[in-house]
Coordinates of C-alpha atoms and ligand atoms in Angstrom, one line a residue:
M1 CA -75.7 -108.2 38.8
A2 CA -73.3 -106.4 36.4
R3 CA -71.6 -103.5 38.2
T4 CA -70.9 -100.0 37.0
A5 CA -67.2 -100.0 36.3
V6 CA -64.8 -97.8 38.2
K7 CA -61.9 -96.5 36.0
I8 CA -58.5 -96.0 37.6
T9 CA -57.9 -92.3 38.3
E10 CA -55.5 -90.0 36.5
E11 CA -53.6 -89.7 39.7
E12 CA -53.1 -93.5 39.9
K13 CA -52.1 -93.6 36.2
N14 CA -49.5 -90.9 36.8
R15 CA -48.2 -92.8 39.9
Q16 CA -47.6 -95.9 37.8
K17 CA -45.9 -93.8 35.1
D18 CA -43.6 -92.5 37.8
F19 CA -42.6 -96.1 38.7
I20 CA -41.9 -96.8 35.0
R21 CA -39.5 -93.8 35.0
E22 CA -37.8 -94.9 38.2
I23 CA -37.3 -98.4 36.8
R24 CA -35.7 -97.0 33.6
E25 CA -33.1 -95.3 35.8
L26 CA -32.3 -98.3 38.0
P27 CA -28.8 -99.6 37.2
Q28 CA -29.7 -103.2 38.3
R29 CA -32.9 -103.5 36.2
P30 CA -33.2 -106.3 33.6
Q31 CA -32.3 -105.3 30.1
T32 CA -34.4 -108.0 28.2
Y33 CA -37.7 -109.7 28.8
H34 CA -39.8 -112.6 27.6
V35 CA -43.6 -113.1 28.1
V36 CA -44.9 -116.6 28.1
T37 CA -48.7 -116.7 27.5
Y38 CA -51.2 -119.4 28.3
G39 CA -54.9 -119.5 27.6
C40 CA -57.4 -117.3 25.7
Q41 CA -57.3 -114.1 23.6
M42 CA -57.9 -112.1 26.7
N43 CA -54.7 -113.3 28.2
A44 CA -52.9 -112.8 24.9
H45 CA -54.0 -109.2 25.0
D46 CA -53.0 -108.8 28.6
S47 CA -49.5 -110.0 27.6
E48 CA -49.4 -107.3 25.0
K49 CA -50.0 -104.8 27.8
I50 CA -47.3 -106.3 29.9
A51 CA -44.9 -106.1 27.0
G52 CA -45.9 -102.5 26.5
M53 CA -45.1 -101.6 30.1
L54 CA -41.8 -103.5 30.0
E55 CA -40.7 -101.7 26.8
E56 CA -41.5 -98.4 28.5
M57 CA -39.3 -99.5 31.4
G58 CA -36.5 -99.7 28.9
M59 CA -36.4 -103.4 28.2
K60 CA -36.1 -105.2 24.9
E61 CA -37.9 -108.4 24.0
A62 CA -35.7 -111.6 23.9
A63 CA -36.7 -114.1 21.3
V64 CA -36.5 -117.0 23.7
R65 CA -36.9 -117.2 27.4
E66 CA -33.4 -118.6 28.1
E67 CA -31.9 -115.4 26.8
A68 CA -34.1 -113.0 28.8
D69 CA -33.2 -111.3 32.1
F70 CA -36.9 -111.1 33.1
V71 CA -39.4 -113.9 32.3
I72 CA -43.0 -113.5 33.1
F73 CA -45.6 -116.3 32.8
N74 CA -49.1 -115.0 32.1
T75 CA -51.1 -118.0 33.3
C76 CA -54.5 -119.5 32.7
C77 CA -56.5 -121.7 35.2
V78 CA -59.5 -122.6 33.1
R79 CA -58.2 -126.1 32.7
D80 CA -56.0 -128.2 34.9
N81 CA -53.4 -129.0 32.3
A82 CA -52.7 -125.3 31.5
E83 CA -52.1 -124.8 35.2
R84 CA -49.8 -127.8 35.5
R85 CA -47.8 -126.7 32.4
A86 CA -47.3 -123.2 33.7
L87 CA -46.0 -124.4 37.1
G88 CA -43.8 -127.0 35.4
N89 CA -42.2 -124.3 33.2
V90 CA -41.7 -121.9 36.1
T91 CA -39.9 -124.7 38.0
W92 CA -37.7 -125.5 35.0
L93 CA -36.7 -121.8 34.9
K94 CA -35.3 -122.2 38.4
E95 CA -32.6 -124.5 36.8
V96 CA -31.8 -121.8 34.2
R97 CA -31.2 -119.4 37.1
K98 CA -28.2 -121.5 38.1
T99 CA -26.3 -120.3 35.0
H100 CA -28.1 -116.9 35.0
P101 CA -28.2 -115.8 38.6
N102 CA -29.8 -112.4 37.9
L103 CA -32.7 -113.9 36.1
M104 CA -36.0 -112.5 37.5
I105 CA -39.1 -114.7 37.4
A106 CA -42.7 -113.4 37.6
V107 CA -46.1 -115.1 37.4
C108 CA -49.3 -113.3 36.7
G109 CA -52.8 -114.0 35.3
C110 CA -55.8 -116.0 36.3
M111 CA -54.0 -118.8 38.1
I112 CA -52.7 -116.3 40.7
Q113 CA -56.3 -115.1 41.4
E114 CA -57.3 -118.7 42.4
P115 CA -58.2 -119.1 46.0
G116 CA -55.1 -120.2 48.0
M117 CA -52.6 -119.8 45.0
A118 CA -50.8 -116.8 46.4
E119 CA -50.1 -118.6 49.7
K120 CA -48.9 -121.6 47.7
I121 CA -46.6 -119.4 45.7
L122 CA -45.1 -117.9 48.9
K123 CA -44.5 -121.3 50.4
Q124 CA -43.6 -123.7 47.6
Y125 CA -42.2 -121.4 44.9
R126 CA -40.0 -119.1 46.9
F127 CA -37.7 -118.5 43.9
I128 CA -40.5 -116.6 42.1
D129 CA -39.7 -112.9 42.5
L130 CA -43.1 -111.4 41.6
A131 CA -46.7 -112.7 41.4
F132 CA -49.8 -110.7 40.8
G133 CA -53.4 -111.4 39.6
T134 CA -55.3 -110.2 36.6
A135 CA -57.0 -107.5 38.7
N136 CA -53.6 -105.9 39.5
L137 CA -52.3 -105.6 36.0
H138 CA -52.4 -101.8 36.0
R139 CA -50.1 -101.9 39.2
F140 CA -47.4 -103.9 37.4
P141 CA -44.9 -101.0 37.4
E142 CA -45.3 -100.4 41.1
L143 CA -45.0 -104.2 41.9
M144 CA -42.0 -104.5 39.6
Y145 CA -40.3 -101.6 41.3
S146 CA -40.9 -103.3 44.7
A147 CA -39.5 -106.6 43.4
L148 CA -36.4 -104.9 42.0
N149 CA -35.7 -103.3 45.4
S150 CA -36.5 -106.2 47.6
D151 CA -34.8 -109.5 48.6
R152 CA -38.3 -111.1 49.3
N153 CA -40.8 -112.1 46.7
V154 CA -43.6 -109.6 46.0
V155 CA -47.1 -111.1 45.8
Q156 CA -50.3 -109.1 45.2
V157 CA -53.8 -110.5 44.7
A158 CA -56.1 -107.6 45.4
D159 CA -59.7 -107.9 44.3
E160 CA -59.9 -104.7 42.2
D161 CA -62.8 -104.8 39.8
V162 CA -61.5 -101.7 38.0
I163 CA -61.0 -100.7 34.4
A164 CA -57.6 -99.5 33.5
E165 CA -57.7 -97.2 30.4
G166 CA -54.6 -96.1 28.6
L167 CA -52.1 -98.8 29.5
P168 CA -49.2 -99.0 27.0
V169 CA -49.6 -101.9 24.5
R170 CA -47.0 -103.6 22.4
R171 CA -49.2 -105.4 19.8
Q172 CA -48.1 -108.7 18.2
R173 CA -49.6 -107.7 14.8
T174 CA -49.9 -104.5 12.9
D175 CA -52.7 -105.6 10.6
A176 CA -55.1 -107.0 13.2
A177 CA -55.6 -106.0 16.8
Y178 CA -57.4 -107.2 20.0
L179 CA -59.8 -104.7 21.6
T180 CA -61.2 -105.5 25.0
I181 CA -64.8 -104.2 25.4
M182 CA -65.6 -105.7 28.8
Y183 CA -64.0 -107.6 31.6
G184 CA -65.2 -110.4 34.0
C185 CA -68.3 -112.5 33.8
D186 CA -71.5 -112.8 35.9
N187 CA -72.8 -116.1 34.5
F188 CA -71.3 -118.6 36.9
C189 CA -71.5 -121.6 34.6
S190 CA -71.1 -124.4 37.1
F191 CA -67.8 -125.8 35.5
C192 CA -66.1 -122.4 35.1
I193 CA -63.7 -120.6 37.3
V194 CA -63.6 -117.4 35.3
P195 CA -66.0 -115.3 37.4
Y196 CA -64.0 -116.2 40.5
V197 CA -60.6 -115.1 39.0
R198 CA -61.6 -112.4 36.5
G199 CA -64.2 -110.7 38.7
R200 CA -67.7 -109.5 37.9
E201 CA -68.8 -108.3 34.6
R202 CA -67.9 -104.7 33.8
S203 CA -68.0 -102.9 30.4
R204 CA -65.8 -100.2 29.1
E205 CA -67.4 -96.9 28.1
P206 CA -68.3 -96.9 24.3
E207 CA -66.3 -93.6 23.9
D208 CA -63.1 -95.3 25.2
I209 CA -63.7 -98.3 22.9
L210 CA -64.4 -96.0 19.9
R211 CA -61.3 -93.9 20.6
E212 CA -59.1 -97.0 20.8
A213 CA -60.6 -98.3 17.5
E214 CA -60.0 -95.0 15.8
E215 CA -56.4 -95.0 16.9
L216 CA -55.9 -98.5 15.6
Q217 CA -57.5 -97.5 12.3
K218 CA -55.0 -94.6 12.0
T219 CA -52.1 -97.1 12.3
G220 CA -53.5 -99.1 9.4
V221 CA -55.2 -102.0 11.3
K222 CA -57.5 -103.9 9.0
E223 CA -59.2 -106.1 11.5
I224 CA -60.3 -105.7 15.1
M225 CA -61.3 -108.5 17.4
L226 CA -63.6 -107.3 20.2
L227 CA -62.9 -109.3 23.3
G228 CA -65.0 -110.2 26.4
Q229 CA -66.1 -113.3 28.3
N230 CA -69.6 -112.7 27.1
V231 CA -69.7 -109.8 24.6
N232 CA -73.4 -110.3 24.0
S233 CA -74.2 -108.9 27.4
Y234 CA -72.0 -105.8 26.8
G235 CA -73.2 -102.5 28.1
K236 CA -75.5 -103.7 30.9
S237 CA -73.2 -102.3 33.6
L238 CA -72.8 -98.9 31.9
S239 CA -74.5 -95.8 33.5
C240 CA -76.1 -95.2 30.1
P241 CA -76.7 -98.8 29.0
M242 CA -75.9 -99.7 25.4
S243 CA -76.4 -103.0 23.7
F244 CA -73.6 -105.0 22.0
A245 CA -75.4 -104.5 18.7
G246 CA -75.5 -100.8 19.3
L247 CA -71.8 -100.7 20.0
L248 CA -71.1 -102.7 16.8
R249 CA -73.2 -100.3 14.7
R250 CA -71.1 -97.4 16.1
L251 CA -67.9 -99.2 15.4
E252 CA -69.0 -100.1 11.9
Q253 CA -69.3 -96.4 11.0
L254 CA -65.6 -96.1 11.4
G255 CA -65.1 -98.1 8.3
I256 CA -62.5 -100.6 9.6
P257 CA -62.7 -103.4 7.0
R258 CA -63.1 -106.3 9.4
I259 CA -64.8 -106.6 12.8
R260 CA -64.9 -109.8 14.7
F261 CA -65.8 -110.7 18.3
M262 CA -65.3 -113.4 20.9
T263 CA -67.0 -114.9 23.0
S264 CA -70.8 -115.1 22.9
H265 CA -73.2 -116.8 25.3
P266 CA -76.2 -118.3 23.5
K267 CA -78.7 -117.0 26.1
D268 CA -77.7 -113.4 25.3
L269 CA -77.7 -113.7 21.5
S270 CA -80.3 -111.1 20.7
D271 CA -82.4 -110.7 17.5
E272 CA -81.0 -107.1 17.4
L273 CA -77.4 -108.5 17.1
I274 CA -78.5 -110.9 14.4
E275 CA -80.2 -108.1 12.4
T276 CA -77.1 -105.9 12.8
M277 CA -74.9 -108.6 11.5
S278 CA -77.2 -109.3 8.6
G279 CA -77.0 -105.8 7.3
S280 CA -73.3 -105.2 7.7
S281 CA -70.4 -105.5 5.4
H282 CA -67.7 -104.9 8.1
I283 CA -68.9 -107.3 10.8
L284 CA -67.6 -110.6 9.5
P285 CA -70.0 -113.5 8.8
Q286 CA -68.7 -115.7 11.5
F287 CA -70.0 -116.7 15.0
H288 CA -68.4 -118.6 17.8
L289 CA -71.3 -119.9 19.8
P290 CA -70.3 -122.3 22.6
V291 CA -72.9 -125.0 23.1
Q292 CA -71.0 -127.1 25.7
S293 CA -73.6 -130.0 25.6
G294 CA -76.5 -131.2 23.5
N295 CA -78.5 -132.5 26.5
D296 CA -81.0 -130.3 28.4
E297 CA -80.4 -131.9 31.8
I298 CA -76.6 -131.4 31.5
L299 CA -77.1 -127.8 30.2
Q300 CA -79.2 -127.2 33.3
K301 CA -76.5 -128.7 35.6
M302 CA -74.0 -126.5 33.8
N303 CA -76.2 -123.4 34.6
R304 CA -76.2 -122.4 31.0
H305 CA -79.8 -121.0 30.9
Y306 CA -80.8 -122.3 27.5
T307 CA -82.1 -125.6 26.1
R308 CA -81.0 -127.5 23.1
E309 CA -84.1 -126.3 21.3
K310 CA -83.4 -122.7 22.1
Y311 CA -79.8 -123.0 21.0
L312 CA -80.8 -124.6 17.7
E313 CA -83.4 -121.9 17.1
R314 CA -80.6 -119.2 17.5
V315 CA -78.4 -121.1 15.0
H316 CA -81.3 -121.3 12.6
K317 CA -82.0 -117.6 12.9
L318 CA -78.3 -116.8 12.4
R319 CA -78.1 -118.9 9.3
E320 CA -81.2 -117.4 7.9
A321 CA -80.0 -113.8 8.5
V322 CA -76.4 -114.4 7.4
P323 CA -76.3 -117.1 4.8
G324 CA -73.1 -119.2 4.7
I325 CA -72.1 -117.9 8.2
G326 CA -69.0 -119.6 9.6
L327 CA -70.0 -121.3 12.9
S328 CA -67.8 -122.7 15.6
T329 CA -68.4 -123.9 19.1
D330 CA -66.9 -125.2 22.4
I331 CA -68.0 -128.6 23.8
I332 CA -67.3 -130.3 27.1
V333 CA -67.5 -134.0 27.4
G334 CA -67.6 -136.0 30.7
F335 CA -69.4 -133.4 32.7
P336 CA -70.3 -134.9 36.1
G337 CA -73.1 -137.4 35.8
E338 CA -73.1 -137.4 31.9
T339 CA -74.6 -140.7 30.8
E340 CA -73.9 -142.4 27.5
A341 CA -77.4 -141.3 26.3
Q342 CA -76.7 -137.7 27.3
F343 CA -73.4 -137.7 25.5
E344 CA -75.1 -139.1 22.4
D345 CA -77.4 -136.0 22.5
T346 CA -74.2 -134.0 22.1
L347 CA -73.2 -136.1 19.1
S348 CA -76.6 -135.7 17.5
L349 CA -76.5 -131.9 18.0
V350 CA -73.1 -131.8 16.3
E351 CA -74.6 -133.7 13.5
E352 CA -77.5 -131.4 13.2
V353 CA -75.6 -128.1 13.4
R354 CA -72.6 -129.1 11.3
Y355 CA -70.0 -126.7 12.6
D356 CA -67.0 -125.3 10.7
G357 CA -64.9 -125.8 13.8
A358 CA -65.2 -127.1 17.3
F359 CA -63.0 -126.8 20.4
T360 CA -63.6 -130.0 22.4
F361 CA -62.5 -130.5 26.0
I362 CA -62.7 -133.2 28.6
Y363 CA -64.4 -131.8 31.7
S364 CA -61.7 -130.7 34.2
P365 CA -62.8 -130.0 37.8
R366 CA -61.8 -126.6 39.1
V367 CA -61.7 -126.2 42.8
G368 CA -64.3 -123.7 44.1
T369 CA -66.8 -124.3 41.2
R370 CA -70.2 -125.9 41.8
A371 CA -69.5 -128.8 39.3
A372 CA -66.3 -129.8 41.2
A373 CA -68.5 -130.8 44.1
M374 CA -71.1 -132.7 42.1
D375 CA -71.5 -136.4 42.4
H376 CA -70.7 -139.0 39.7
Q377 CA -67.6 -137.5 38.2
V378 CA -67.1 -139.4 34.9
P379 CA -64.1 -141.8 34.9
D380 CA -61.1 -140.6 32.8
E381 CA -61.3 -143.6 30.5
V382 CA -65.0 -143.0 29.7
A383 CA -64.4 -139.3 29.1
G384 CA -61.4 -140.1 27.0
E385 CA -63.3 -142.6 24.8
R386 CA -66.1 -140.1 24.4
I387 CA -63.9 -137.2 23.3
K388 CA -62.3 -139.5 20.6
R389 CA -65.8 -140.3 19.2
L390 CA -66.7 -136.6 19.2
I391 CA -63.5 -135.5 17.5
S392 CA -63.8 -138.2 14.9
L393 CA -67.4 -137.2 14.1
Q394 CA -66.6 -133.5 14.0
E395 CA -63.6 -134.1 11.7
E396 CA -65.7 -136.2 9.3
L397 CA -68.6 -133.6 9.2
Q398 CA -66.2 -130.7 9.0
K399 CA -64.7 -131.9 5.8
E400 CA -68.2 -132.1 4.2
T401 CA -69.3 -128.8 5.7
L402 CA -66.3 -126.9 4.4
R403 CA -67.0 -128.1 0.9
R404 CA -69.8 -125.5 0.7
F405 CA -67.1 -122.9 0.2
I406 CA -65.8 -124.4 -3.0
G407 CA -66.3 -122.0 -5.9
M408 CA -67.0 -119.1 -3.6
K409 CA -65.0 -115.8 -3.6
E410 CA -63.3 -115.2 -0.3
E411 CA -61.1 -112.4 1.2
V412 CA -58.2 -113.5 3.3
L413 CA -56.2 -111.4 5.7
V414 CA -52.8 -113.0 5.2
E415 CA -51.0 -114.0 8.5
G416 CA -47.8 -115.6 7.1
L417 CA -46.2 -118.1 4.9
S418 CA -47.9 -121.5 4.8
R419 CA -46.1 -124.1 6.8
R420 CA -46.1 -126.5 3.8
S421 CA -44.7 -124.2 1.1
E422 CA -42.7 -121.0 0.7
E423 CA -44.8 -120.2 -2.3
A424 CA -48.0 -120.2 -0.4
V425 CA -49.5 -118.0 2.3
S426 CA -52.3 -118.6 4.8
G427 CA -54.7 -116.5 6.9
K428 CA -58.3 -116.3 7.9
G429 CA -61.1 -115.7 5.5
R430 CA -64.2 -113.7 6.3
H431 CA -65.9 -116.9 7.7
A432 CA -63.1 -117.6 10.2
V433 CA -61.8 -120.6 8.3
S434 CA -58.1 -120.9 7.5
V435 CA -57.3 -120.5 3.9
T436 CA -54.1 -121.3 2.0
L437 CA -53.4 -119.6 -1.3
P438 CA -50.4 -118.9 -3.6
G439 CA -48.4 -115.9 -2.4
N440 CA -45.2 -114.6 -0.7
L441 CA -44.0 -112.6 2.3
G442 CA -45.1 -109.4 0.6
D443 CA -48.8 -110.5 1.1
V444 CA -48.5 -110.7 4.9
G445 CA -50.9 -108.2 6.5
Q446 CA -52.8 -107.6 3.3
I447 CA -56.4 -108.6 2.4
V448 CA -56.2 -110.8 -0.7
S449 CA -59.1 -111.9 -2.9
C450 CA -59.3 -115.5 -3.9
R451 CA -61.6 -118.2 -5.0
I452 CA -61.9 -121.5 -3.0
T453 CA -60.9 -124.5 -5.0
G454 CA -60.7 -127.3 -2.4
V455 CA -60.5 -128.5 1.2
R456 CA -57.5 -130.0 2.9
N457 CA -58.2 -131.2 6.5
N458 CA -59.5 -128.1 8.3
T459 CA -58.2 -125.7 5.7
L460 CA -59.6 -124.3 2.5
I461 CA -57.3 -124.2 -0.6
A462 CA -57.7 -121.2 -2.9
E463 CA -56.5 -119.5 -6.1
R464 CA -55.9 -115.8 -6.3
I465 CA -58.3 -113.6 -8.3
G466 CA -58.4 -109.9 -9.0
D467 CA -60.5 -107.6 -6.8
E468 CA -62.8 -106.8 -9.6
E469 CA -63.8 -110.4 -10.2
Ligands
SF4_501 S1 -70.1 -117.4 30.3 FE1 -69.8 -119.3 31.6 S2 -68.1 -120.3 30.5 FE2 -68.0 -118.2 29.8 S3 -66.6 -117.2 31.2 FE3 -68.7 -116.8 32.0 S4 -68.9 -118.5 33.5 FE4 -67.2 -119.1 32.2

C-alpha cells in the first residue's frame, strides 16, 4: 500500500544547512566538484540537487572529472551493465588519485541501496570516502562533513521513506526543468529492483509541487517534466487523495507552455487522464507507455497487471482522444521462460501499435527480484538474436510512422546546435520526437515554429515558419 509521506522537519533542514555552513569554512574542503550520473531522469534530477548542495558548500563545477577535487558517482542498478560501468569508473579514479592525492571519491544512488552493497563497498572499495543511498540524499551535507573530518570511509544506507522539500538545486537547463511529483514504487514488477532501492510509493503534496512549478515559471522555464516511477498513481498516498489528472489540471492553470511527464504504468492509465490530455493545450501530446512484452503469459510472470488486449485498448483510446499523439515504450526481451512464440507476440504488438520510439533491453537478472529466481533463464545468444530482430523491426516501422508528421506544423524547444551542422539546431517537438531545423545558437532555449519536411533516421527535418502561419 502507498504510504502517507513524512516530510523532513524544519529542524532537520536547518541542521543540514548548518553542516553546509561548516563545510564552507573548512580550510581542507575540496574547491571543485564533478557529478557523474547514470540511469534515468530521477537520477539526473537527484544529481542536480547534489550539485546544488555542493555549490552552497562553496565548490565550483569542474568540466571533467580528472580536474575535480571531489567526484561523486550517482549510480543506477536497474541493469547490470550500468552497475558494472559505475564500479569500473570508480576503480579507474583510484589511479587518478595517485597524481591527485587529495581527490575525494563518493558513490551514491540506487546501487548503494542494493542489499549487501554497503558491506561490499566497505570491504572491496576502501578508497571510496563516502557512500550513501537515495533515501539519504537530504543528509548529504552531514555525511560530507563527517567524511571531511574522518580518516575512515563514511557509509550510510538508512531506510528513510521521507520527502525532502526545499533542497538546493543547480539545474542543467534554464528553459526546461525536472519536477519530481512522487518517489518510490509499489508495483513490484518481478524483473525490477526499483521498489527495493527507492522505497515505497509516496507523493509530494500538490501545494509543494505547485509552488515549485510557479518558481520555475518565474525564472522563465518553458517546459516542466513531471517525474515519478509511476506518475499515473500519483496522489494515492496523500492524506487528501488527488488524482494525477487532477494535479495536471491545477498545473495547467499556471500557463507554463509545455508540461510533460514520465513514467506511466498502463494499468493505472485512467480515462480521466486521457480526457484531461485531450482538452489541454499545455500538456504535450506525447505518452511513454512501457509495454515490456506482447504476450499475456509473460506479462503475468512480470506481474504487470494488464493483458495485451487491455494495453491495446488504452493505446486506442489515447489515439482517439489525442490524434497524432507521440507514443513510445520500453520492451524487455529474453524474460525467463520466454519462448520464440511469446517473443513473436511482442513483435506483432510492435507492428500493431507502431511506436514513434522504443527503448529495448535484454532482460538482466537483478538479485533479490522474483524473476531472478525463475527457472529457464533465456541463453544470452538467444536473447541477443531476439533483440536484433526487434530493433530492426522497430527501426523499419519507425521510419514509416514518423512520416505522418510530414507537412505538419510543429513547435520545437531548441536544445542546441545540431551535431551535423553549425547552421542547424535540434530539440524536441510537442510529440517528443527530435526535430532538426535551420537555426543558430541564439535559438537555444526558445520555442521555434516549423513545418516538418522529412524524416532522417529517428529525427524529423523541418523548415522554419512564422508563428502566424
Ligand atoms: S512500475 Fe514496475 S518497472 Fe516501473 S519502477 Fe515500479 S516496479 Fe519498476
